[in-house]
Amino acid sequence: MPTVVRRFWSVIDLVLVALLGAMIAIVFANVVLRYGFSSGIRQSVELARLAFVWIALLGAAVTLRRDEHLALTEFSERHFPRAVPLLRRICWLVVILTMVMFFIGAWHQMMANWSNISSLTGLPSALFYLAGVVSALLMGAVAVVRLIDPTPFAKAEGHSE
């Protein structure tokens, strides 16, 4: 796998770590302020929710790329071993179709919500849907690569199929 691709996914891993750290810090600070000082950070709930959405959707793309998602392959591998490469490619086609639909829906929602500004944070609510757009693009790219060669990432990183 090219170094540029590996570094790109390493940056996404770092973004996930930073988001998780920020989410933990914000929520912890808010809990301490609420219970210890009867105050709080009003924006913390919305910022934590936004971070959680980005973590979940970027994490789904990372999990798909690493081939660590839930897959039930025992039946096909045991009963139809010769058809497994074809079945995998069919599955990747389904993933591509799903990601196209996900991208279109997230794109429309993102574009419709750029002008909806949160009164708490001052951020556009489209940022929630932008996570879906980015995630759909990433997962779609992984699916296209896997359609061509179903196991390039697992081979390159030493994972078993």
PDB file of C-alpha atoms in Angstrom:
ATOM      1  CA  MET A   1       0.000   0.000   0.000  1.00  0.00           C
ATOM      2  CA  PRO A   2       1.381   3.419  -0.893  1.00  0.00           C
ATOM      3  CA  THR A   3       2.856   5.498   1.889  1.00  0.00           C
ATOM      4  CA  VAL A   4       0.515   8.408   1.098  1.00  0.00           C
ATOM      5  CA  VAL A   5      -2.536   6.213   1.690  1.00  0.00           C
ATOM      6  CA  ARG A   6      -1.100   4.858   4.943  1.00  0.00           C
ATOM      7  CA  ARG A   7      -0.341   8.375   6.169  1.00  0.00           C
ATOM      8  CA  PHE A   8      -3.815   9.567   5.182  1.00  0.00           C
ATOM      9  CA  TRP A   9      -5.411   6.838   7.314  1.00  0.00           C
ATOM     10  CA  SER A  10      -2.948   7.583  10.137  1.00  0.00           C
ATOM     11  CA  VAL A  11      -4.151  11.195  10.104  1.00  0.00           C
ATOM     12  CA  ILE A  12      -7.740   9.958  10.378  1.00  0.00           C
ATOM     13  CA  ASP A  13      -6.688   7.808  13.349  1.00  0.00           C
ATOM     14  CA  LEU A  14      -5.166  10.896  14.979  1.00  0.00           C
ATOM     15  CA  VAL A  15      -8.325  12.912  14.301  1.00  0.00           C
ATOM     16  CA  LEU A  16     -10.355  10.164  15.999  1.00  0.00           C
ATOM     17  CA  VAL A  17      -8.028  10.204  19.014  1.00  0.00           C
ATOM     18  CA  ALA A  18      -8.234  14.005  19.236  1.00  0.00           C
ATOM     19  CA  LEU A  19     -12.033  13.971  18.967  1.00  0.00           C
ATOM     20  CA  LEU A  20     -12.360  11.299  21.629  1.00  0.00           C
ATOM     21  CA  GLY A  21      -9.972  13.140  23.941  1.00  0.00           C
ATOM     22  CA  ALA A  22     -11.832  16.412  23.435  1.00  0.00           C
ATOM     23  CA  MET A  23     -15.190  14.740  23.996  1.00  0.00           C
ATOM     24  CA  ILE A  24     -13.987  13.127  27.237  1.00  0.00           C
ATOM     25  CA  ALA A  25     -12.499  16.415  28.471  1.00  0.00           C
ATOM     26  CA  ILE A  26     -15.624  18.429  27.654  1.00  0.00           C
ATOM     27  CA  VAL A  27     -18.015  15.979  29.268  1.00  0.00           C
ATOM     28  CA  PHE A  28     -15.789  15.498  32.333  1.00  0.00           C
ATOM     29  CA  ALA A  29     -15.385  19.248  32.827  1.00  0.00           C
ATOM     30  CA  ASN A  30     -19.123  19.743  32.492  1.00  0.00           C
ATOM     31  CA  VAL A  31     -19.881  17.016  35.063  1.00  0.00           C
ATOM     32  CA  VAL A  32     -17.382  18.493  37.532  1.00  0.00           C
ATOM     33  CA  LEU A  33     -18.789  21.984  37.032  1.00  0.00           C
ATOM     34  CA  ARG A  34     -22.399  20.844  37.388  1.00  0.00           C
ATOM     35  CA  TYR A  35     -21.972  18.720  40.495  1.00  0.00           C
ATOM     36  CA  GLY A  36     -19.125  20.606  42.108  1.00  0.00           C
ATOM     37  CA  PHE A  37     -19.966  24.194  41.357  1.00  0.00           C
ATOM     38  CA  SER A  38     -23.629  24.239  40.237  1.00  0.00           C
ATOM     39  CA  SER A  39     -22.689  25.645  36.861  1.00  0.00           C
ATOM     40  CA  GLY A  40     -21.692  24.113  33.561  1.00  0.00           C
ATOM     41  CA  ILE A  41     -20.642  24.577  29.996  1.00  0.00           C
ATOM     42  CA  ARG A  42     -23.806  25.046  27.946  1.00  0.00           C
ATOM     43  CA  GLN A  43     -22.102  24.171  24.676  1.00  0.00           C
ATOM     44  CA  SER A  44     -20.651  20.908  26.006  1.00  0.00           C
ATOM     45  CA  VAL A  45     -23.669  18.741  25.176  1.00  0.00           C
ATOM     46  CA  GLU A  46     -23.801  19.837  21.558  1.00  0.00           C
ATOM     47  CA  LEU A  47     -20.032  19.685  21.076  1.00  0.00           C
ATOM     48  CA  ALA A  48     -19.888  16.209  22.607  1.00  0.00           C
ATOM     49  CA  ARG A  49     -22.739  15.081  20.345  1.00  0.00           C
ATOM     50  CA  LEU A  50     -20.968  16.486  17.287  1.00  0.00           C
ATOM     51  CA  ALA A  51     -17.721  14.758  18.278  1.00  0.00           C
ATOM     52  CA  PHE A  52     -19.579  11.498  18.846  1.00  0.00           C
ATOM     53  CA  VAL A  53     -21.164  11.618  15.380  1.00  0.00           C
ATOM     54  CA  TRP A  54     -17.776  12.228  13.758  1.00  0.00           C
ATOM     55  CA  ILE A  55     -16.152   9.470  15.841  1.00  0.00           C
ATOM     56  CA  ALA A  56     -18.856   6.975  14.909  1.00  0.00           C
ATOM     57  CA  LEU A  57     -18.807   7.728  11.188  1.00  0.00           C
ATOM     58  CA  LEU A  58     -15.047   8.084  10.765  1.00  0.00           C
ATOM     59  CA  GLY A  59     -14.623   5.005  12.944  1.00  0.00           C
ATOM     60  CA  ALA A  60     -16.946   3.065  10.640  1.00  0.00           C
ATOM     61  CA  ALA A  61     -14.724   3.959   7.675  1.00  0.00           C
ATOM     62  CA  VAL A  62     -11.561   2.982   9.549  1.00  0.00           C
ATOM     63  CA  THR A  63     -13.148  -0.290  10.639  1.00  0.00           C
ATOM     64  CA  LEU A  64     -14.202  -1.093   7.080  1.00  0.00           C
ATOM     65  CA  ARG A  65     -10.718  -0.334   5.780  1.00  0.00           C
ATOM     66  CA  ARG A  66      -9.090  -2.555   8.399  1.00  0.00           C
ATOM     67  CA  ASP A  67     -11.556  -5.348   7.657  1.00  0.00           C
ATOM     68  CA  GLU A  68     -12.579  -5.398  11.336  1.00  0.00           C
ATOM     69  CA  HIS A  69     -16.311  -5.027  10.773  1.00  0.00           C
ATOM     70  CA  LEU A  70     -18.797  -7.747  11.608  1.00  0.00           C
ATOM     71  CA  ALA A  71     -18.837 -10.270   8.784  1.00  0.00           C
ATOM     72  CA  LEU A  72     -20.553 -13.637   8.658  1.00  0.00           C
ATOM     73  CA  THR A  73     -18.407 -15.569   6.224  1.00  0.00           C
ATOM     74  CA  GLU A  74     -18.338 -19.034   7.750  1.00  0.00           C
ATOM     75  CA  PHE A  75     -21.353 -20.332   5.809  1.00  0.00           C
ATOM     76  CA  SER A  76     -20.162 -19.194   2.397  1.00  0.00           C
ATOM     77  CA  GLU A  77     -16.563 -20.234   3.006  1.00  0.00           C
ATOM     78  CA  ARG A  78     -17.597 -23.690   4.186  1.00  0.00           C
ATOM     79  CA  HIS A  79     -20.315 -24.498   1.652  1.00  0.00           C
ATOM     80  CA  PHE A  80     -19.306 -22.425  -1.395  1.00  0.00           C
ATOM     81  CA  PRO A  81     -15.522 -21.952  -1.205  1.00  0.00           C
ATOM     82  CA  ARG A  82     -15.118 -21.507  -4.961  1.00  0.00           C
ATOM     83  CA  ALA A  83     -17.804 -18.814  -5.062  1.00  0.00           C
ATOM     84  CA  VAL A  84     -16.309 -16.738  -2.212  1.00  0.00           C
ATOM     85  CA  PRO A  85     -14.420 -14.276  -4.493  1.00  0.00           C
ATOM     86  CA  LEU A  86     -17.592 -13.623  -6.504  1.00  0.00           C
ATOM     87  CA  LEU A  87     -19.724 -13.311  -3.360  1.00  0.00           C
ATOM     88  CA  ARG A  88     -17.259 -10.822  -1.869  1.00  0.00           C
ATOM     89  CA  ARG A  89     -17.362  -8.695  -4.980  1.00  0.00           C
ATOM     90  CA  ILE A  90     -21.171  -8.760  -4.900  1.00  0.00           C
ATOM     91  CA  CYS A  91     -21.023  -7.607  -1.282  1.00  0.00           C
ATOM     92  CA  TRP A  92     -18.677  -4.757  -2.236  1.00  0.00           C
ATOM     93  CA  LEU A  93     -21.085  -3.721  -4.991  1.00  0.00           C
ATOM     94  CA  VAL A  94     -23.851  -3.576  -2.400  1.00  0.00           C
ATOM     95  CA  VAL A  95     -21.610  -1.479  -0.133  1.00  0.00           C
ATOM     96  CA  ILE A  96     -20.860   0.906  -3.024  1.00  0.00           C
ATOM     97  CA  LEU A  97     -24.561   1.279  -3.807  1.00  0.00           C
ATOM     98  CA  THR A  98     -25.324   1.879  -0.135  1.00  0.00           C
ATOM     99  CA  MET A  99     -22.571   4.480   0.144  1.00  0.00           C
ATOM    100  CA  VAL A 100     -23.881   6.298  -2.945  1.00  0.00           C
ATOM    101  CA  MET A 101     -27.317   6.510  -1.318  1.00  0.00           C
ATOM    102  CA  PHE A 102     -25.781   7.533   2.017  1.00  0.00           C
ATOM    103  CA  PHE A 103     -23.674  10.212   0.300  1.00  0.00           C
ATOM    104  CA  ILE A 104     -26.643  11.642  -1.609  1.00  0.00           C
ATOM    105  CA  GLY A 105     -28.820  11.809   1.510  1.00  0.00           C
ATOM    106  CA  ALA A 106     -26.079  13.283   3.702  1.00  0.00           C
ATOM    107  CA  TRP A 107     -25.154  15.778   0.964  1.00  0.00           C
ATOM    108  CA  HIS A 108     -28.739  17.025   0.643  1.00  0.00           C
ATOM    109  CA  GLN A 109     -29.092  17.363   4.414  1.00  0.00           C
ATOM    110  CA  MET A 110     -25.729  19.109   4.700  1.00  0.00           C
ATOM    111  CA  MET A 111     -26.597  21.618   1.979  1.00  0.00           C
ATOM    112  CA  ALA A 112     -30.033  22.253   3.496  1.00  0.00           C
ATOM    113  CA  ASN A 113     -28.589  22.922   6.958  1.00  0.00           C
ATOM    114  CA  TRP A 114     -25.650  25.275   6.355  1.00  0.00           C
ATOM    115  CA  SER A 115     -27.816  28.232   7.297  1.00  0.00           C
ATOM    116  CA  ASN A 116     -29.157  26.600  10.481  1.00  0.00           C
ATOM    117  CA  ILE A 117     -26.833  27.993  13.104  1.00  0.00           C
ATOM    118  CA  SER A 118     -26.891  26.607  16.638  1.00  0.00           C
ATOM    119  CA  SER A 119     -27.725  29.183  19.263  1.00  0.00           C
ATOM    120  CA  LEU A 120     -25.428  27.424  21.751  1.00  0.00           C
ATOM    121  CA  THR A 121     -22.242  26.946  19.753  1.00  0.00           C
ATOM    122  CA  GLY A 122     -22.704  29.214  16.752  1.00  0.00           C
ATOM    123  CA  LEU A 123     -21.812  26.291  14.473  1.00  0.00           C
ATOM    124  CA  PRO A 124     -23.929  25.254  11.484  1.00  0.00           C
ATOM    125  CA  SER A 125     -25.895  22.074  12.040  1.00  0.00           C
ATOM    126  CA  ALA A 126     -24.633  20.950   8.630  1.00  0.00           C
ATOM    127  CA  LEU A 127     -21.445  19.797  10.396  1.00  0.00           C
ATOM    128  CA  PHE A 128     -23.371  16.759  11.634  1.00  0.00           C
ATOM    129  CA  TYR A 129     -24.241  15.811   8.053  1.00  0.00           C
ATOM    130  CA  LEU A 130     -20.760  16.631   6.768  1.00  0.00           C
ATOM    131  CA  ALA A 131     -19.567  13.656   8.819  1.00  0.00           C
ATOM    132  CA  GLY A 132     -21.872  11.463   6.739  1.00  0.00           C
ATOM    133  CA  VAL A 133     -20.572  12.917   3.483  1.00  0.00           C
ATOM    134  CA  VAL A 134     -16.948  12.333   4.476  1.00  0.00           C
ATOM    135  CA  SER A 135     -17.670   8.862   5.819  1.00  0.00           C
ATOM    136  CA  ALA A 136     -19.592   7.838   2.689  1.00  0.00           C
ATOM    137  CA  LEU A 137     -16.717   9.013   0.486  1.00  0.00           C
ATOM    138  CA  LEU A 138     -14.150   7.131   2.561  1.00  0.00           C
ATOM    139  CA  MET A 139     -16.171   3.916   2.763  1.00  0.00           C
ATOM    140  CA  GLY A 140     -17.054   4.168  -0.926  1.00  0.00           C
ATOM    141  CA  ALA A 141     -13.372   4.498  -1.823  1.00  0.00           C
ATOM    142  CA  VAL A 142     -12.513   1.462   0.306  1.00  0.00           C
ATOM    143  CA  ALA A 143     -15.325  -0.501  -1.344  1.00  0.00           C
ATOM    144  CA  VAL A 144     -14.163   0.405  -4.860  1.00  0.00           C
ATOM    145  CA  VAL A 145     -10.614  -0.720  -4.062  1.00  0.00           C
ATOM    146  CA  ARG A 146     -11.916  -3.926  -2.491  1.00  0.00           C
ATOM    147  CA  LEU A 147     -14.133  -4.579  -5.492  1.00  0.00           C
ATOM    148  CA  ILE A 148     -11.022  -4.648  -7.657  1.00  0.00           C
ATOM    149  CA  ASP A 149      -8.916  -6.614  -5.125  1.00  0.00           C
ATOM    150  CA  PRO A 150     -10.988  -7.904  -2.196  1.00  0.00           C
ATOM    151  CA  THR A 151      -8.114  -8.063   0.321  1.00  0.00           C
ATOM    152  CA  PRO A 152      -5.415  -5.440  -0.438  1.00  0.00           C
ATOM    153  CA  PHE A 153      -5.422  -3.849   3.027  1.00  0.00           C
ATOM    154  CA  ALA A 154      -5.448  -7.110   4.949  1.00  0.00           C
ATOM    155  CA  LYS A 155      -2.484  -8.399   2.923  1.00  0.00           C
ATOM    156  CA  ALA A 156      -0.532  -5.163   3.222  1.00  0.00           C
ATOM    157  CA  GLU A 157      -0.959  -4.869   6.980  1.00  0.00           C
ATOM    158  CA  GLY A 158      -0.566  -8.515   7.905  1.00  0.00           C
ATOM    159  CA  HIS A 159      -4.183  -9.141   8.866  1.00  0.00           C
ATOM    160  CA  SER A 160      -5.697 -12.489   8.117  1.00  0.00           C
ATOM    161  CA  GLU A 161      -8.698 -12.677   5.841  1.00  0.00           C
TER     162      GLU A 161
END
